[in-house]
XYZ file of N, CA, C and O in Angstrom:
460
model
N -0.661 -11.335 -17.810
C -1.043 -9.914 -17.496
C -0.286 -10.036 -15.973
O -1.445 -10.549 -15.284
N 0.164 -8.600 -14.913
C 0.478 -8.523 -13.614
C -0.982 -8.059 -13.486
O -1.282 -6.241 -14.323
N -1.580 -9.216 -12.039
C -2.403 -8.339 -11.316
C -2.230 -7.859 -9.688
O -1.910 -8.873 -9.735
N -3.056 -7.110 -9.142
C -2.622 -7.078 -7.922
C -3.865 -6.398 -7.900
O -4.592 -5.218 -8.376
N -4.061 -6.662 -6.663
C -5.893 -6.653 -5.907
C -5.588 -6.082 -4.640
O -5.521 -6.968 -3.967
N -5.952 -5.169 -3.898
C -5.594 -4.795 -2.636
C -7.101 -5.105 -2.266
O -7.860 -4.990 -2.762
N -7.084 -5.702 -0.900
C -8.295 -5.437 0.225
C -8.485 -4.731 1.439
O -7.049 -5.014 1.679
N -9.482 -4.643 1.835
C -9.193 -4.238 3.919
C -9.689 -3.144 4.129
O -9.736 -2.622 5.278
N -9.626 -2.240 2.513
C -10.118 -1.063 3.150
C -11.893 -0.678 3.495
O -12.464 -1.734 4.205
N -12.054 0.077 4.356
C -13.340 0.234 4.651
C -13.681 1.590 5.198
O -12.589 2.288 5.608
N -14.608 1.835 6.442
C -14.789 2.834 6.702
C -14.854 2.500 8.936
O -14.955 1.562 9.190
N -13.407 3.133 9.119
C -13.138 3.228 10.877
C -13.280 4.629 11.070
O -12.883 5.655 10.738
N -13.079 4.770 12.739
C -13.173 5.396 13.300
C -11.956 6.358 14.307
O -10.699 5.275 13.828
N -11.213 7.672 13.738
C -10.701 8.335 14.533
C -9.503 7.303 15.690
O -10.414 6.970 16.609
N -8.358 6.997 15.084
C -7.536 6.511 16.605
C -8.152 4.713 16.265
O -6.790 4.357 16.652
N -8.140 4.188 15.460
C -8.304 2.990 14.658
C -7.406 2.251 14.002
O -6.839 3.586 13.400
N -7.902 1.198 13.477
C -6.518 0.610 12.952
C -7.393 -0.492 11.325
O -7.927 -1.020 11.690
N -6.580 -0.504 10.590
C -7.131 -1.119 9.135
C -5.668 -1.987 9.027
O -4.236 -1.259 9.279
N -5.841 -2.928 7.929
C -5.069 -3.986 7.609
C -5.299 -3.897 5.844
O -6.205 -4.751 6.070
N -4.117 -3.609 5.252
C -4.224 -3.812 4.135
C -3.305 -4.295 3.235
O -2.524 -4.660 3.707
N -4.012 -4.986 2.402
C -3.516 -6.537 1.496
C -3.277 -6.456 0.496
O -4.441 -5.509 -0.672
N -2.360 -6.620 -0.438
C -2.249 -7.066 -1.646
C -1.837 -8.431 -2.455
O -0.394 -8.219 -2.245
N -2.511 -8.646 -3.149
C -2.075 -9.526 -3.666
C -2.436 -10.124 -5.120
O -2.171 -9.246 -5.961
N -0.350 -10.340 -5.063
C -0.270 -10.210 -6.942
C -0.470 -11.792 -7.223
O -0.251 -12.660 -6.729
N -0.561 -11.588 -8.059
C -0.921 -12.801 -9.503
C 0.750 -13.632 -9.939
O 0.387 -14.485 -10.259
N 1.468 -13.079 -9.531
C 2.834 -13.976 -9.762
C 3.906 -13.465 -8.856
O 3.346 -12.666 -7.660
N 4.628 -13.611 -8.548
C 5.886 -14.120 -7.816
C 6.531 -12.566 -7.604
O 6.495 -11.288 -8.630
N 6.487 -11.648 -5.660
C 6.491 -10.769 -5.723
C 8.366 -10.452 -6.465
O 9.031 -9.384 -5.855
N 8.822 -11.258 -5.792
C 10.201 -11.311 -6.044
C 10.586 -10.905 -7.583
O 11.361 -10.664 -7.883
N 9.824 -11.437 -8.687
C 9.721 -10.311 -9.869
C 9.887 -9.454 -9.977
O 10.065 -8.602 -10.808
N 9.384 -8.242 -9.224
C 9.412 -7.174 -9.072
C 10.278 -6.367 -8.516
O 11.453 -6.624 -7.437
N 11.075 -5.199 -8.747
C 12.464 -4.412 -8.447
C 12.018 -4.027 -6.813
O 12.313 -3.724 -6.376
N 10.746 -3.741 -6.846
C 10.315 -3.059 -5.745
C 8.450 -3.029 -5.640
O 7.899 -2.991 -6.841
N 8.233 -2.519 -4.843
C 6.717 -2.812 -4.341
C 6.020 -1.537 -3.268
O 7.281 -1.058 -2.679
N 5.168 -0.677 -3.407
C 5.394 0.370 -2.558
C 2.942 0.763 -2.429
O 2.411 -0.221 -2.865
N 2.748 1.181 -1.288
C 1.913 1.544 -1.533
C 1.479 3.342 -1.196
O 2.871 3.357 -1.000
N 1.069 3.578 -2.203
C 0.070 5.061 -2.495
C -1.204 5.297 -1.865
O -1.976 4.433 -1.718
N -1.418 6.132 -2.524
C -2.693 6.753 -1.537
C -3.017 8.175 -2.537
O -2.340 8.879 -2.838
N -4.368 8.504 -2.992
C -4.901 9.394 -2.905
C -6.105 10.504 -3.029
O -6.903 9.170 -2.856
N -6.234 11.031 -2.146
C -7.354 12.107 -1.438
C -8.165 12.876 -2.364
O -7.281 13.068 -3.648
N -9.252 12.582 -1.995
C -9.979 13.624 -3.193
C -9.438 15.243 -3.719
O -8.470 15.984 -2.339
N -9.158 15.448 -4.796
C -8.730 16.586 -5.366
C -7.223 17.060 -5.471
O -6.377 17.478 -5.082
N -6.050 15.753 -4.349
C -4.771 15.721 -4.302
C -4.200 14.958 -4.503
O -4.906 13.486 -5.865
N -3.158 15.104 -5.957
C -2.625 13.449 -6.146
C -2.086 12.579 -5.536
O -1.803 13.197 -4.525
N -1.719 11.968 -6.200
C -1.185 10.276 -5.409
C -0.025 10.649 -5.037
O 0.876 11.302 -5.243
N -0.051 10.140 -3.838
C 1.144 9.682 -3.443
C 2.177 8.698 -2.533
O 1.254 7.836 -2.350
N 3.150 9.006 -2.543
C 4.318 7.570 -2.207
C 3.478 7.119 -0.243
O 3.593 8.394 0.063
N 2.716 6.257 0.129
C 2.967 6.010 1.195
C 4.124 5.148 2.213
O 4.657 5.428 2.986
N 4.428 3.859 1.313
C 5.479 3.174 1.848
C 6.015 2.256 0.371
O 5.489 2.361 -0.073
N 7.169 2.888 0.804
C 8.283 1.844 -0.357
C 8.741 0.535 0.154
O 9.155 0.411 1.202
N 8.383 -0.228 -0.184
C 9.114 -1.607 0.189
C 9.771 -2.577 -0.916
O 9.608 -3.570 -1.969
N 11.044 -2.188 -0.768
C 11.672 -3.219 -1.731
C 12.010 -5.173 -1.347
O 11.584 -4.631 -0.082
N 12.883 -5.597 -1.836
C 12.864 -6.864 -1.958
C 13.751 -7.046 -0.531
O 13.534 -7.850 -0.101
N 14.645 -5.748 -0.792
C 15.488 -6.338 0.389
C 15.970 -4.866 0.914
O 16.267 -4.282 0.169
N 16.450 -4.717 2.880
C 16.810 -3.431 2.520
C 15.100 -2.684 3.216
O 14.695 -3.693 3.643
N 15.523 -1.232 4.151
C 15.047 -0.808 4.735
C 13.760 -0.581 4.064
O 13.319 0.128 1.930
N 12.311 0.017 4.425
C 11.256 0.523 4.255
C 11.286 1.889 4.324
O 12.287 2.064 5.111
N 10.829 2.748 3.100
C 10.512 4.151 3.344
C 9.516 4.491 3.871
O 8.319 4.188 2.936
N 9.323 4.935 4.295
C 7.646 5.910 4.644
C 7.673 7.492 4.498
O 8.242 7.964 4.179
N 6.329 8.127 3.536
C 6.387 9.299 3.830
C 6.163 9.805 5.235
O 5.850 9.009 6.255
N 6.641 11.252 5.541
C 6.604 11.966 6.998
C 5.202 11.724 7.823
O 5.152 11.799 9.360
N 4.542 12.062 6.698
C 2.507 11.644 7.788
C 2.777 10.830 8.422
O 1.103 10.276 8.939
N 3.168 9.237 7.621
C 2.658 7.796 8.284
C 3.782 7.495 9.189
O 3.309 6.393 9.588
N 4.572 8.163 8.980
C 6.092 7.575 9.667
C 5.847 7.133 11.201
O 5.052 7.924 11.988
N 5.494 6.202 11.674
C 5.696 5.605 13.375
C 4.126 4.930 13.466
O 3.706 4.821 14.359
N 3.284 5.437 12.466
C 1.642 5.079 12.746
C 1.580 3.617 11.597
O 0.996 2.325 12.453
N 2.253 3.871 10.564
C 1.680 2.759 9.361
C 2.963 1.637 8.979
O 3.983 2.505 9.440
N 2.709 0.427 9.155
C 3.693 -1.002 9.003
C 3.103 -1.462 8.054
O 2.715 -1.705 7.409
N 4.820 -1.700 6.681
C 4.396 -1.809 5.349
C 5.323 -3.255 5.421
O 6.313 -3.128 6.478
N 4.365 -4.572 5.237
C 5.345 -5.883 5.478
C 5.181 -6.912 3.840
O 4.328 -6.628 3.179
N 5.694 -7.676 3.836
C 5.518 -8.481 2.326
C 5.428 -10.085 2.957
O 5.870 -10.577 4.061
N 4.698 -11.386 2.398
C 5.141 -12.109 2.381
C 5.166 -12.824 1.085
O 4.415 -13.068 0.733
N 6.288 -13.345 1.094
C 6.766 -13.462 -0.334
C 6.464 -15.444 -0.494
O 6.135 -15.495 -1.350
N 5.842 -16.081 0.136
C 5.137 -16.896 0.282
C 3.554 -16.985 -0.129
O 3.223 -18.196 -0.552
N 3.337 -15.769 -0.118
C 1.671 -15.715 -0.377
C 1.597 -14.838 -1.624
O 0.750 -14.472 -2.043
N 3.152 -14.217 -2.330
C 3.147 -12.667 -2.788
C 2.000 -12.067 -2.432
O 1.228 -11.313 -3.526
N 2.129 -11.499 -1.177
C 1.375 -10.795 -0.722
C 1.816 -9.318 0.108
O 2.867 -9.725 0.630
N 1.556 -8.363 0.015
C 2.317 -6.747 0.474
C 0.950 -6.398 1.396
O 0.027 -6.926 1.068
N 1.771 -6.444 2.587
C 0.420 -5.941 3.757
C 0.790 -3.898 3.641
O 1.987 -3.554 3.954
N -0.183 -3.633 4.413
C -0.158 -2.358 4.622
C -1.364 -2.199 6.494
O -2.247 -2.145 6.212
N -0.118 -2.090 7.708
C -0.521 -2.647 8.654
C -0.751 -0.603 8.635
O 0.088 -0.464 9.331
N -1.971 -0.158 9.399
C -2.381 1.614 9.625
C -2.802 0.991 10.771
O -4.414 1.259 11.082
N -2.321 2.264 12.118
C -2.286 2.542 13.076
C -3.212 3.907 13.566
O -2.683 4.882 12.855
N -3.754 4.186 14.868
C -3.604 5.524 14.669
C -4.433 6.519 13.562
O -3.772 7.149 13.162
N -5.327 6.444 12.743
C -5.337 6.801 11.660
C -6.407 8.175 11.988
O -7.452 8.030 12.985
N -5.876 8.998 11.197
C -6.638 10.283 10.806
C -7.838 10.238 10.400
O -7.526 9.712 9.096
N -8.637 11.707 10.485
C -9.524 12.244 9.077
C -8.283 12.497 7.785
O -9.064 11.368 6.891
N -7.630 12.883 8.292
C -5.829 12.843 6.783
C -5.976 11.672 6.244
O -5.063 11.835 4.710
N -6.003 10.688 6.871
C -5.488 9.126 5.600
C -6.857 8.955 5.003
O -6.338 7.993 4.930
N -7.804 9.371 5.009
C -8.799 9.221 4.022
C -8.074 9.145 2.686
O -8.475 10.390 2.000
N -8.890 8.189 1.699
C -8.202 8.226 0.555
C -8.108 6.736 -0.061
O -8.884 5.602 0.552
N -7.937 6.659 -1.160
C -7.958 5.611 -2.060
C -6.357 5.311 -2.241
O -5.772 5.734 -2.228
N -6.012 4.000 -1.594
C -5.307 3.626 -1.621
C -4.629 2.585 -2.281
O -5.491 1.377 -2.869
N -3.260 2.724 -3.301
C -3.302 1.732 -4.193
C -1.608 1.080 -4.018
O -0.873 1.915 -3.978
N -2.236 -0.485 -4.760
C -0.915 -0.599 -4.380
C -0.085 -0.955 -5.621
O -0.726 -0.854 -6.396
N 1.227 -0.758 -5.821
C 2.032 -0.839 -7.174
C 3.273 -1.729 -7.279
O 3.634 -2.128 -5.766
N 3.725 -2.632 -8.346
C 5.012 -2.562 -8.377
C 5.347 -2.606 -9.288
O 5.072 -2.153 -10.543
N 7.181 -2.545 -9.512
C 7.816 -2.017 -10.754
C 8.562 -3.716 -11.288
O 9.396 -4.096 -10.618
N 8.588 -3.246 -12.845
C 9.234 -4.502 -13.037
C 10.006 -3.607 -14.490
O 9.107 -3.583 -14.823
N 11.614 -3.419 -14.388
C 11.972 -2.400 -15.408
C 11.717 -1.093 -14.892
O 11.598 -0.553 -14.114
N 10.830 -1.098 -16.490
C 10.419 0.702 -16.155
C 9.236 0.508 -16.609
O 8.029 1.243 -16.188
N 8.551 -0.503 -16.278
C 6.847 -0.645 -16.008
C 6.601 -0.879 -14.538
O 6.962 -1.327 -13.649
N 5.687 0.129 -14.248
C 4.861 0.144 -12.949
C 2.720 -0.573 -13.927
O 2.664 0.151 -13.857
N 3.082 -1.141 -12.239
C 1.808 -1.957 -12.264
C 1.214 -1.688 -10.805
O 1.665 -1.155 -10.210
N -0.475 -1.370 -11.395
C -1.208 -0.646 -10.078
C -2.713 -1.249 -10.038
O -2.852 -2.287 -11.048
N -2.523 -1.536 -8.591
C -4.060 -2.507 -8.671
C -5.279 -1.360 -8.474
O -5.074 -0.276 -8.973
N -6.599 -1.679 -8.091
C -7.552 -0.925 -9.037
C -8.371 -0.095 -7.680
O -8.489 1.236 -7.529
N -7.492 -0.504 -6.249
C -7.425 0.655 -4.773
C -8.779 -0.024 -3.806
O -9.721 -0.258 -4.389
N -7.938 0.642 -2.696
C -9.167 0.345 -2.109
C -9.516 1.494 -1.278
O -9.054 1.899 -0.649
N -10.331 2.104 -0.760
C -11.109 3.019 -0.338
C -10.910 2.771 0.965
O -11.540 1.943 2.102
N -10.811 3.704 1.222
C -9.781 4.197 3.318
C -10.510 5.152 3.631
O -10.781 6.693 3.121
N -11.702 5.620 5.045
C -12.481 6.281 4.868
C -12.400 6.185 6.625
O -12.668 5.391 7.504
N -12.008 7.422 7.027
C -12.048 7.731 8.734
C -12.284 9.115 9.087
O -12.759 9.740 8.992
N -13.387 8.287 9.733
C -14.604 9.498 10.280
C -15.444 8.586 11.099
O -15.483 7.733 11.692
N -15.693 10.059 12.288
C -16.781 9.677 13.039
C -18.388 9.685 12.764
O -19.170 8.600 14.388
């Protein structure tokens, strides 16, 4: 069973930064794609960044230029660097991985942006 474990969330002031990590239990090369999603209270889960094994990352318009997704294949880990955070970024952030028609999810990590 694939396991994805997110970490790095927390409370940060507006304008601050956080770096999320997602550690996979197996080689991330085995996945068709990986990504970061978030879900704010009362809202649907939305894509934040898509991270294919090759090619360009794709970001949601709301985070373009502020967030950067990356992957370390040697550590089987996905990252999300979040800068210039605003209260609208408050949400539970989830890591996902696709293999064929199966999508795996992490347990999520809470990010709260507040003064």
